[in-house]
Every structure is written in C-alpha cells, then in structure tokens.
C-alpha cells in the first residue's frame, strides 16, 4: 500500500502588481482534502466567484480530495488529529460548536502564508512570507482588503494549560509581509460561529466579537424543570427531513444564545475600534458597494426543536456603516412548515442582496405560491428592487416575474442583467435578459433548456471586478463593432467528453464565436478567470487576458496566462506530481449500453504497466453513486473528460491501483423517471440493470476477473452497494459501504430528491431499503460509519441496525464505527484505519476469493429468482481485527444555479 504522506497546511497567494489582487477564494488543505472559503465581501452569483481559488496552496495539487506531498508536519502542535476531533463540542441547532474557540468545531487551518507577485512577463516572483504571528498559530478566514494591500486572518494558539484558544483577528501588510493584531486590546476575541469579519473599505473591517460582558456558559440543571413537551394541537401539517444535532430543551436554547451572540465592532487599521449595534445572534454582515450601508441579518427566538437554525425567525435590517439603524427589511417567522417537495422555499423575502452594479440598491425575491412547490400559480416568484433608503412612500419596484423558481441574477449595468429560474421536477431552466434601468424594454428569454441536457449548455457569463470590489458581467468590445458582447464560459460536454470553451456571445442577436477551446486530443484545459479586468469601461477583445488551467491523464494541473491577440500561453505554476508511484496509471473513459437502450459511461483505471494480453484479468473494484434523471437521452450523455488528471483522495478507490486492482470509477447509474413516472418506483430494477451492463463490459474487455469484482460507495453510494449485494449477488464477491442509510422508513419525509412521504409511497420506501432485504445478502459486506455522523438521514444507527439484521440472518459482515468522525472522515488515525479495513476486506474476499465463478453465478441467479430461504443457523461472528489508521471518499453532488 502507498504510504500516506503528512500534509503541509502552508498557504500561498498570487498578487498582481502593485499588490492589487481584488478577490480570492482560498483553498484549505486538511488531512489530504481541499476545502474552500469564499470572501464574504463579494456576493456575486457566479459559479466561479474566485480569481485564483485553485492556485493555493502552491505546494499541492489543486484538485478535490488530493493528498499533497510534503515532509512538513501537519501542525506544530503535538496533538493527533483524533485528539483534535475529540475536543468537546456542543451540538446545537444543526451546528457543532467548539466552545473553547467559539467557532464551528472540526475546523481546518493553515500554518503559514506566502505571497507571490505575478510579474508583468507572466512569471511568478519570489515568495514573500507573512511573519510576525506566534509560532504554532493556526490560521483561518484569510481575506484580502479591496485594494489588495492587506490580508486579514484569524489566529488561534492553544496554550499549554488550554486556558484559552479563542480566535483573534490579525492583519498583514503585503508590501512588508509584517503581521500584527487588529485590536490593541488582547481581550477582544472573534466569534466565528456564523459570520466572522468583512472588509468595509481598504482600511476598516466589521468584526463579530464575543461580547465583553459575557460570563461563563450556562450550567445544565442537575434536575429537569419538567417534562419535554411538543404539541400540535392546532393540527398543522409539519413535515421535515431527518435533521440532526437539533436543540432539545431550554438549556440548549440558552447555550445556543451564549455561543452565537456577537457584538459587531467597526475596527480600523489605525487601531481605533467602535461597537456597532447591540449584541445579537448575527448571521451575516454585508457592506454596500459604496461602503455607506450594512445589510445585517440575525436570528432570534422562538427557536425550534424540530428544524435547524436556518429556519429560525430571521430579521434583516439596513444600517449605516457606523451602526445607525435605517430600516427593517423583514422579520420572518419560524419556518417549521416548509414543504418537503424539491423547489419549495421559505415564505417572505429571501435572497436579499446588494446590486453589484449599483452603489446601494437592494434586490430580493418573494414567493407567490406560499413556498409550496406543489401549488400551481403564475407568477411563482417576483423579484423586487429598492434603494437602501427609499423616499417616503416609495414602494419596491417589480424587476421581474417568474413562473419557475428564482435562481439568481448576474448584474452588468442598467442595460443588461441575466435572471435565472429553474424547476427541479421538470429539470427546466430558463435565462432571461432584462434591462434593469428601462421600464420600456420587455424581458426576453435568452436560453430555455433542460438542466440535464449538458450538450446544450451554453455556458455562464464571465465576470469582471468593479472598483467597489463586486463582480459584474464583463462586456467585451470588438474593434469597429457596436454589438453588445459577453463571454460565455462552458464545460463543452460532447459525446467524446468535455471540451471546455470560451465563446464571444452577442446578447442581441444570439450569434457566437468560439475564441478559445480546450485541446481535444491529450489535454483538458479550462478557463479559470479574467485577468486585468478591473480597468474602467468595456474590455477590449484584442487586449484580453485569461487565466487557464491545463492537465492530462498523467500530468498534474498547471496554470497559464493567455493574452490576446497572440493567445500565447505562459505557464505560471509547476506543481510536482503528488503521487509519482502512480504517474503512469492507465485511464480510459468507456461507453456501453444498458439492456433498455440507455447509454452509459464509466472511467476505467488500470495499474501502471498493465497489459491485459499478458497479465490477464485483474481483481476489480467498482465505486459509484446513483443519480436521478427525467429522460433517457439526458441520462446517456457523456459527462467528464478522458483527459482529466486522476485526483486521488485520502480514501479514494484509486489507491488500490497500487494493489494491482482495476478500478471502475463512477459508472453512471441513472434512475430515470420519464413524464409523470417517479424514478424511485423502479430504483432496484434500474440499479441492477446499470451495474450489470458495467460488469459485463469490464469482463468482456478482459480486464476484470468475473469472480473477483467488488463494489463500494459512500453515503448514497453505500445504500447502492447494499442493494446490489441484496438484488444482484451474482455480480460481486463482496461490498464496502461507508456512511450509508439502509432503512428508508427511518427517513419517512423524503431523502435525496424523493419528495413523497413513506405513507404516500410505502412500497417504494420498503423495496428500496436494503434493510428489508437483509435476509437476501449472502456476500461479505463491510460497513463503516462515523460515530458522530451529522448528515441528514445517515445517522450511525442506520449501520448499527443494518449490521444486526445481517448478523441475525447469518451474513458475513463487519461493522466499523470510527470514534468522533462525522459523515466524512478527517483524523489520520481514522483514515488509515479505513484503508486497512478496506484493504483487508478486498484481499480476503476479493483477491483470494476461491469460489468457481460459473457455479456462483448460477447459484446466485437461482437464489434471486426464487427468493431466499432463511439461513439454517449459519451465524457468522464478525471477526476482530484492527490496525492503526484513515477515510472519506465521496459525497453527493448537486447541480444548482448560482445564488
């Protein structure tokens, strides 16, 4: 097995001369994973709000779930990651709070910051290290000032006596690299449970601090004051998903207030500080583009014991920057009754934001269907706009009416904005062109398509930075041409795989010109961001500069600057290969067909140096995750690229290439419900048909031994794995299921995109649940679950009860509960143990599987066809075993329109 190197949490930035990098999304590396934190200053709905998000840390590959190569220690403290996870935490209203730090618990961190200036010739200057903060400090929430001359970040240092590890705000001068505390007093601490701090202008920040008057935490009563009572004597219909970590009693409510209440402080770089507004549970602070107003959101009592904090009563107000109350925009009541149907929303004003192209103009959406997706009404949503301080009697102006659900706005100027709407049930998505400053111009539909149809995706507009630090649609000017042009960046899905593109698009005529496209043969390239986009006026096409990325099956992702008109690419990074042992792995995107005619795809990985004609078939691990579709045509479309670099996560199935396994990664498993048909009504049938086609394909290619094929998955993929062992045992020799839900009666008000209740679709819930088919599972199954899983629906009781059901029918099974871990696994000790458990299982039940394939196939098919008899007292006790060591692999992905 490959050794898992330790991870350096060093953070490196790029800076544009003269220290004017306007926006950044930073990537946090922790335990071999990347996580992103977006600057709160910029609330564009762009799906690419960052300029250089994947360029940090510079010593690692910028791909999700990738292990970096470094000899540095994970952190300067002596504690293990498991000890970090074991720190006490409060589970309140869907949050997990580290009371010592007054932040969300399990927070990753940086150990250092370095700055690289992007030179005029396109090369990187030498690294300038930020210095001045304490040794061993853990760094979080790194954000640029608007002019790029300063960085703000939080510092926490664990004292030897552990008396205080609360966060303090620091700032660093980019010209010198010198860092210092923002506040002169050492007793001002950051409250980072919700919002933390945001730059108002180039020299001042708004900071959520722990109130100086706050005392000790409330003590839990030794004797309850009375019974816990919930009542529905009004006979309200309240259906909620299976939320976890909810408030349980009055003590929890008091504790929630204690940790989440903040005092907002306006702090300047010159050391002055002023309290702004009263203490409250503030959830967001958003300065207006002209820096004159603040959009302040807070939540308040009455709280709920059945829904998390996002549905608590919410108040949104407008203040001046110095804290003067201007007006209340809304005070939304407790929202326990949001329908479970997908596309249902909260009643009242929602998605309240500043217009990116105006100094201080607000906009928001309001539902006209009561938030219930099952109510038919036209319009369904209305978008309003209004100045921060309207004149007396001035009512909000209707900007646009929508018949689908509002999905966000890209702003440009008074002549152009793009409004998005979508409807999940039909997968319909529409893009409207509006002229916000003209009441005479009629809105018109620009694109009307299916969100599932990736081949028809025209892309999304590229954004440029304004002097105020917001982002708007970039208008492009062609020489001797008066047309209105924008740049559309798309993934370029084709039957041969994704070929990303950049189109010059005429908003008025709909004509387009492809001005850039990825290499098709060997490389996968993408457009990351516009460069030099902060100049006034329209951007000139012949002076265009873009940041692109480039990678191949075997070459790590690198970044380039391309300049028009020559389009010459200048490489600015040189990341090393993160796992050279697998540098020559073989990757192929394969296509095959399900028996009902649906086209399917998968990515087949083979070990370095493997030759099927000489080496014969290999043990094979199939790792996947089902998806729902409305049409067969959309389900059969190719997604992804054969030329993308193989990112290997800390518990990725691809690690078993080093064990000479063939890996079938992400075979498409479409669960299709066309027309009025519900996809899950034929879940098992379509699941088995999809996987049968995949298995037949790898066997036919001669790369997989038919008797040595294992299946695995995480979360909904674990649910898939258990179902396959129950309903298609002839295909697999064993299974690995991580953090799954196996009994759908424990999620009675919906799961995934199923919005029918258990009582409305009882047969579907029961037939989909592998728990109900535990008596049919005869192949070895390894269950792994985090002890503190907080994902909706996948509480660890699911694995515990499923294991008991399996054991009760004599199944060969093993249950591993990882201490302190959540839905994904973080501690090195946990991840290494997951690798050990998985490898042991595969070696014992896949590699060494002695059963004759043809006899096994016939026996299993007979068993499935006639039904399985109860086992004759063949109870198999789960054997012991252990090992030191780590996990997490796959999570559900969604297509969602930008906010």
PDB file of C-alpha atoms in Angstrom, residues 46 74 152 187 242 284 339 420 428 499 570 646 660 668 678 699 702 748 775:
ATOM      1  CA  UNK A  46     -21.178  33.430 -10.266  1.00  0.00           C
ATOM      2  CA  UNK A  74       0.507  18.546   9.791  1.00  0.00           C
ATOM      3  CA  UNK A 152      -6.889  39.874   7.356  1.00  0.00           C
ATOM      4  CA  UNK A 187      -9.102  40.673  25.245  1.00  0.00           C
ATOM      5  CA  UNK A 242     -34.308  13.818   9.284  1.00  0.00           C
ATOM      6  CA  UNK A 284     -24.223  37.856   8.159  1.00  0.00           C
ATOM      7  CA  UNK A 339     -42.912  21.625   2.346  1.00  0.00           C
ATOM      8  CA  UNK A 420     -32.186  32.627 -13.832  1.00  0.00           C
ATOM      9  CA  UNK A 428     -36.394  23.052 -16.894  1.00  0.00           C
ATOM     10  CA  UNK A 499     -14.146  20.150 -24.218  1.00  0.00           C
ATOM     11  CA  UNK A 570       2.680  31.495 -20.301  1.00  0.00           C
ATOM     12  CA  UNK A 646      -6.611  11.458 -11.842  1.00  0.00           C
ATOM     13  CA  UNK A 660      -2.963  -4.134  -8.881  1.00  0.00           C
ATOM     14  CA  UNK A 668     -23.277   6.053 -14.482  1.00  0.00           C
ATOM     15  CA  UNK A 678     -41.387   8.592 -10.308  1.00  0.00           C
ATOM     16  CA  UNK A 699     -15.357  -8.684 -18.148  1.00  0.00           C
ATOM     17  CA  UNK A 702     -10.681  -8.941 -20.291  1.00  0.00           C
ATOM     18  CA  UNK A 748     -40.088   8.964   6.323  1.00  0.00           C
ATOM     19  CA  UNK A 775     -32.074 -11.921   4.529  1.00  0.00           C
TER      20      UNK A 775
END
